[in-house]
Amino acid sequence: SSERSALRLRMAEIYRDIELFDESCDEAEAAIADDPLSAGALLFLADLYAKMGYNRRALPLYREYLILVPDDSAVRARADSLSSLAGR
């Protein structure tokens, strides 16, 4: 449900804030599983993966996010930058 997804995303944010990054990823992934159309959860996890240097994990999430929010030019620029780094 979207309500459970929102709670999981909030937990992911709390874990990130206290630098428990693996737990944060787990909660964000669960938020997406609960609501695959959660743009906020997709963006959060993509940004977290990018911050952790997991660019190959971040890029598809940015692409999924951009399907839902196509006019987000800042995220499009991030995705294009990661795509260039990956040689795609």
CSV table of N, CA and C in Angstrom, one decimal:
chain,number,residue,atom,x,y,z
A,1,SER,N,0.8,-1.2,0.0
A,1,SER,CA,0.0,0.0,0.0
A,1,SER,C,0.9,1.2,0.0
A,2,SER,N,0.3,2.3,-0.4
A,2,SER,CA,1.1,3.6,-0.5
A,2,SER,C,1.4,4.1,0.9
A,3,GLU,N,0.5,3.8,1.9
A,3,GLU,CA,0.7,4.3,3.2
A,3,GLU,C,1.9,3.6,3.8
A,4,ARG,N,1.9,2.2,3.7
A,4,ARG,CA,3.1,1.5,4.2
A,4,ARG,C,4.4,1.9,3.5
A,5,SER,N,4.3,2.1,2.2
A,5,SER,CA,5.4,2.6,1.4
A,5,SER,C,6.0,3.9,2.0
A,6,ALA,N,5.1,4.8,2.3
A,6,ALA,CA,5.5,6.1,2.9
A,6,ALA,C,6.2,5.9,4.2
A,7,LEU,N,5.7,5.0,5.1
A,7,LEU,CA,6.3,4.7,6.3
A,7,LEU,C,7.7,4.1,6.2
A,8,ARG,N,7.8,3.2,5.2
A,8,ARG,CA,9.1,2.6,4.9
A,8,ARG,C,10.1,3.6,4.4
A,9,LEU,N,9.6,4.5,3.6
A,9,LEU,CA,10.5,5.6,3.0
A,9,LEU,C,11.0,6.4,4.2
A,10,ARG,N,10.1,6.8,5.1
A,10,ARG,CA,10.5,7.6,6.3
A,10,ARG,C,11.6,6.9,7.1
A,11,MET,N,11.4,5.6,7.3
A,11,MET,CA,12.4,4.8,8.0
A,11,MET,C,13.8,4.8,7.2
A,12,ALA,N,13.7,4.7,5.9
A,12,ALA,CA,14.9,4.7,5.1
A,12,ALA,C,15.6,6.1,5.3
A,13,GLU,N,14.9,7.1,5.4
A,13,GLU,CA,15.5,8.5,5.6
A,13,GLU,C,16.1,8.5,6.9
A,14,ILE,N,15.5,8.0,8.0
A,14,ILE,CA,16.1,8.0,9.3
A,14,ILE,C,17.4,7.2,9.3
A,15,TYR,N,17.3,6.0,8.7
A,15,TYR,CA,18.6,5.2,8.7
A,15,TYR,C,19.7,5.9,7.9
A,16,ARG,N,19.3,6.6,6.8
A,16,ARG,CA,20.3,7.3,6.1
A,16,ARG,C,20.9,8.4,6.9
A,17,ASP,N,20.1,9.1,7.7
A,17,ASP,CA,20.5,10.2,8.5
A,17,ASP,C,21.5,9.8,9.6
A,18,ILE,N,21.3,8.6,10.1
A,18,ILE,CA,22.3,8.1,11.1
A,18,ILE,C,23.3,7.2,10.5
A,19,GLU,N,23.4,7.3,9.2
A,19,GLU,CA,24.5,6.6,8.4
A,19,GLU,C,24.4,5.1,8.5
A,20,LEU,N,23.2,4.5,8.6
A,20,LEU,CA,23.0,3.1,8.4
A,20,LEU,C,22.6,2.8,7.0
A,21,PHE,N,23.5,2.9,6.1
A,21,PHE,CA,23.1,2.9,4.7
A,21,PHE,C,22.6,1.6,4.1
A,22,ASP,N,23.1,0.4,4.6
A,22,ASP,CA,22.5,-0.8,4.2
A,22,ASP,C,21.0,-1.0,4.6
A,23,GLU,N,20.8,-0.6,5.9
A,23,GLU,CA,19.4,-0.6,6.4
A,23,GLU,C,18.5,0.4,5.6
A,24,SER,N,19.1,1.5,5.3
A,24,SER,CA,18.3,2.5,4.5
A,24,SER,C,17.9,1.9,3.1
A,25,CYS,N,18.9,1.3,2.5
A,25,CYS,CA,18.6,0.7,1.2
A,25,CYS,C,17.5,-0.4,1.3
A,26,ASP,N,17.6,-1.2,2.3
A,26,ASP,CA,16.6,-2.3,2.6
A,26,ASP,C,15.2,-1.7,2.7
A,27,GLU,N,15.1,-0.6,3.5
A,27,GLU,CA,13.8,0.0,3.7
A,27,GLU,C,13.3,0.7,2.4
A,28,ALA,N,14.2,1.3,1.7
A,28,ALA,CA,13.7,2.0,0.4
A,28,ALA,C,13.3,0.9,-0.6
A,29,GLU,N,14.0,-0.2,-0.7
A,29,GLU,CA,13.6,-1.3,-1.6
A,29,GLU,C,12.3,-1.8,-1.2
A,30,ALA,N,12.0,-1.9,0.1
A,30,ALA,CA,10.7,-2.4,0.6
A,30,ALA,C,9.6,-1.4,0.3
A,31,ALA,N,9.9,-0.1,0.4
A,31,ALA,CA,9.0,0.9,0.0
A,31,ALA,C,8.6,0.8,-1.5
A,32,ILE,N,9.5,0.5,-2.3
A,32,ILE,CA,9.3,0.4,-3.7
A,32,ILE,C,8.5,-0.9,-4.0
A,33,ALA,N,8.8,-2.0,-3.3
A,33,ALA,CA,8.0,-3.2,-3.4
A,33,ALA,C,6.5,-3.0,-3.0
A,34,ASP,N,6.3,-2.2,-2.0
A,34,ASP,CA,5.0,-1.9,-1.5
A,34,ASP,C,4.2,-1.0,-2.5
A,35,ASP,N,4.9,-0.1,-3.1
A,35,ASP,CA,4.3,0.8,-4.1
A,35,ASP,C,5.3,1.1,-5.2
A,36,PRO,N,5.3,0.3,-6.3
A,36,PRO,CA,6.3,0.5,-7.4
A,36,PRO,C,6.2,1.8,-8.1
A,37,LEU,N,5.1,2.5,-7.9
A,37,LEU,CA,4.9,3.8,-8.6
A,37,LEU,C,5.3,5.0,-7.6
A,38,SER,N,5.9,4.7,-6.5
A,38,SER,CA,6.4,5.8,-5.6
A,38,SER,C,7.6,6.5,-6.2
A,39,ALA,N,7.3,7.6,-6.8
A,39,ALA,CA,8.4,8.4,-7.3
A,39,ALA,C,9.4,8.8,-6.3
A,40,GLY,N,8.9,9.1,-5.1
A,40,GLY,CA,9.8,9.5,-4.0
A,40,GLY,C,10.8,8.4,-3.5
A,41,ALA,N,10.2,7.2,-3.5
A,41,ALA,CA,11.1,6.1,-3.1
A,41,ALA,C,12.1,5.7,-4.1
A,42,LEU,N,11.7,5.8,-5.4
A,42,LEU,CA,12.6,5.5,-6.5
A,42,LEU,C,13.7,6.5,-6.5
A,43,LEU,N,13.4,7.8,-6.3
A,43,LEU,CA,14.4,8.8,-6.3
A,43,LEU,C,15.3,8.7,-5.1
A,44,PHE,N,14.7,8.5,-4.0
A,44,PHE,CA,15.5,8.3,-2.8
A,44,PHE,C,16.6,7.2,-2.9
A,45,LEU,N,16.1,6.0,-3.4
A,45,LEU,CA,17.1,4.9,-3.5
A,45,LEU,C,18.1,5.2,-4.6
A,46,ALA,N,17.7,5.8,-5.7
A,46,ALA,CA,18.6,6.1,-6.8
A,46,ALA,C,19.7,7.0,-6.2
A,47,ASP,N,19.3,8.1,-5.5
A,47,ASP,CA,20.3,9.0,-4.9
A,47,ASP,C,21.2,8.4,-3.9
A,48,LEU,N,20.6,7.5,-3.1
A,48,LEU,CA,21.4,6.8,-2.1
A,48,LEU,C,22.4,5.9,-2.8
A,49,TYR,N,22.0,5.1,-3.8
A,49,TYR,CA,23.0,4.3,-4.5
A,49,TYR,C,24.1,5.1,-5.1
A,50,ALA,N,23.7,6.2,-5.8
A,50,ALA,CA,24.7,7.1,-6.4
A,50,ALA,C,25.7,7.6,-5.4
A,51,LYS,N,25.2,8.0,-4.2
A,51,LYS,CA,26.0,8.5,-3.1
A,51,LYS,C,27.0,7.4,-2.7
A,52,MET,N,26.5,6.2,-2.7
A,52,MET,CA,27.4,5.1,-2.2
A,52,MET,C,28.3,4.6,-3.3
A,53,GLY,N,28.2,5.1,-4.5
A,53,GLY,CA,29.0,4.7,-5.6
A,53,GLY,C,28.5,3.6,-6.5
A,54,TYR,N,27.3,3.2,-6.2
A,54,TYR,CA,26.6,2.1,-7.0
A,54,TYR,C,25.9,2.6,-8.2
A,55,ASN,N,26.6,3.2,-9.1
A,55,ASN,CA,26.0,3.9,-10.2
A,55,ASN,C,25.2,2.9,-11.1
A,56,ARG,N,25.6,1.7,-11.3
A,56,ARG,CA,24.9,0.8,-12.1
A,56,ARG,C,23.5,0.4,-11.5
A,57,ARG,N,23.4,0.5,-10.2
A,57,ARG,CA,22.1,0.3,-9.5
A,57,ARG,C,21.3,1.6,-9.6
A,58,ALA,N,21.9,2.7,-9.5
A,58,ALA,CA,21.2,4.0,-9.5
A,58,ALA,C,20.6,4.3,-10.8
A,59,LEU,N,21.2,4.1,-11.9
A,59,LEU,CA,20.8,4.5,-13.2
A,59,LEU,C,19.4,4.0,-13.6
A,60,PRO,N,19.1,2.7,-13.4
A,60,PRO,CA,17.8,2.2,-13.8
A,60,PRO,C,16.7,2.8,-12.9
A,61,LEU,N,17.0,3.1,-11.7
A,61,LEU,CA,16.0,3.7,-10.8
A,61,LEU,C,15.7,5.1,-11.2
A,62,TYR,N,16.8,5.9,-11.6
A,62,TYR,CA,16.6,7.2,-12.1
A,62,TYR,C,15.7,7.1,-13.4
A,63,ARG,N,15.9,6.2,-14.2
A,63,ARG,CA,15.1,6.0,-15.4
A,63,ARG,C,13.7,5.7,-15.1
A,64,GLU,N,13.4,4.9,-14.1
A,64,GLU,CA,12.1,4.6,-13.7
A,64,GLU,C,11.4,5.8,-13.2
A,65,TYR,N,12.1,6.6,-12.4
A,65,TYR,CA,11.6,7.8,-11.8
A,65,TYR,C,11.2,8.8,-12.9
A,66,LEU,N,12.1,8.9,-13.9
A,66,LEU,CA,11.8,9.9,-15.0
A,66,LEU,C,10.7,9.5,-15.9
A,67,ILE,N,10.3,8.2,-15.9
A,67,ILE,CA,9.1,7.8,-16.5
A,67,ILE,C,7.9,8.4,-15.8
A,68,LEU,N,7.9,8.4,-14.5
A,68,LEU,CA,6.9,9.0,-13.7
A,68,LEU,C,6.9,10.5,-13.6
A,69,VAL,N,8.1,11.1,-13.6
A,69,VAL,CA,8.2,12.5,-13.5
A,69,VAL,C,9.2,13.0,-14.6
A,70,PRO,N,8.7,13.0,-15.8
A,70,PRO,CA,9.5,13.3,-17.0
A,70,PRO,C,10.1,14.7,-17.1
A,71,ASP,N,9.5,15.7,-16.4
A,71,ASP,CA,9.9,17.1,-16.5
A,71,ASP,C,11.0,17.4,-15.4
A,72,ASP,N,11.5,16.5,-14.7
A,72,ASP,CA,12.5,16.8,-13.6
A,72,ASP,C,13.9,16.9,-14.3
A,73,SER,N,14.2,18.1,-14.7
A,73,SER,CA,15.5,18.3,-15.4
A,73,SER,C,16.7,18.0,-14.6
A,74,ALA,N,16.6,18.3,-13.3
A,74,ALA,CA,17.8,18.1,-12.4
A,74,ALA,C,18.1,16.6,-12.3
A,75,VAL,N,17.1,15.7,-12.2
A,75,VAL,CA,17.3,14.3,-12.1
A,75,VAL,C,17.7,13.8,-13.5
A,76,ARG,N,17.1,14.3,-14.5
A,76,ARG,CA,17.5,13.9,-15.9
A,76,ARG,C,19.0,14.2,-16.1
A,77,ALA,N,19.5,15.3,-15.6
A,77,ALA,CA,20.9,15.6,-15.7
A,77,ALA,C,21.8,14.7,-14.9
A,78,ARG,N,21.3,14.3,-13.7
A,78,ARG,CA,22.1,13.3,-12.9
A,78,ARG,C,22.1,11.9,-13.6
A,79,ALA,N,21.0,11.5,-14.2
A,79,ALA,CA,20.9,10.3,-14.9
A,79,ALA,C,21.8,10.3,-16.2
A,80,ASP,N,21.8,11.4,-16.9
A,80,ASP,CA,22.7,11.5,-18.1
A,80,ASP,C,24.1,11.5,-17.7
A,81,SER,N,24.5,12.1,-16.5
A,81,SER,CA,25.8,12.1,-16.1
A,81,SER,C,26.3,10.6,-15.7
A,82,LEU,N,25.4,9.9,-15.0
A,82,LEU,CA,25.7,8.5,-14.7
A,82,LEU,C,25.8,7.7,-15.9
A,83,SER,N,24.9,7.9,-16.9
A,83,SER,CA,25.0,7.2,-18.1
A,83,SER,C,26.3,7.4,-18.9
A,84,SER,N,26.8,8.6,-18.8
A,84,SER,CA,28.1,8.9,-19.5
A,84,SER,C,29.2,8.2,-18.8
A,85,LEU,N,29.1,8.1,-17.5
A,85,LEU,CA,30.2,7.5,-16.7
A,85,LEU,C,30.2,6.0,-17.0
A,86,ALA,N,29.0,5.4,-17.2
A,86,ALA,CA,28.9,4.0,-17.4
A,86,ALA,C,29.2,3.6,-18.9
A,87,GLY,N,29.3,4.7,-19.7
A,87,GLY,CA,29.6,4.4,-21.1
A,87,GLY,C,28.5,4.0,-21.9
A,88,ARG,N,27.3,4.4,-21.5
A,88,ARG,CA,26.0,4.0,-22.2
A,88,ARG,C,25.5,5.2,-22.9
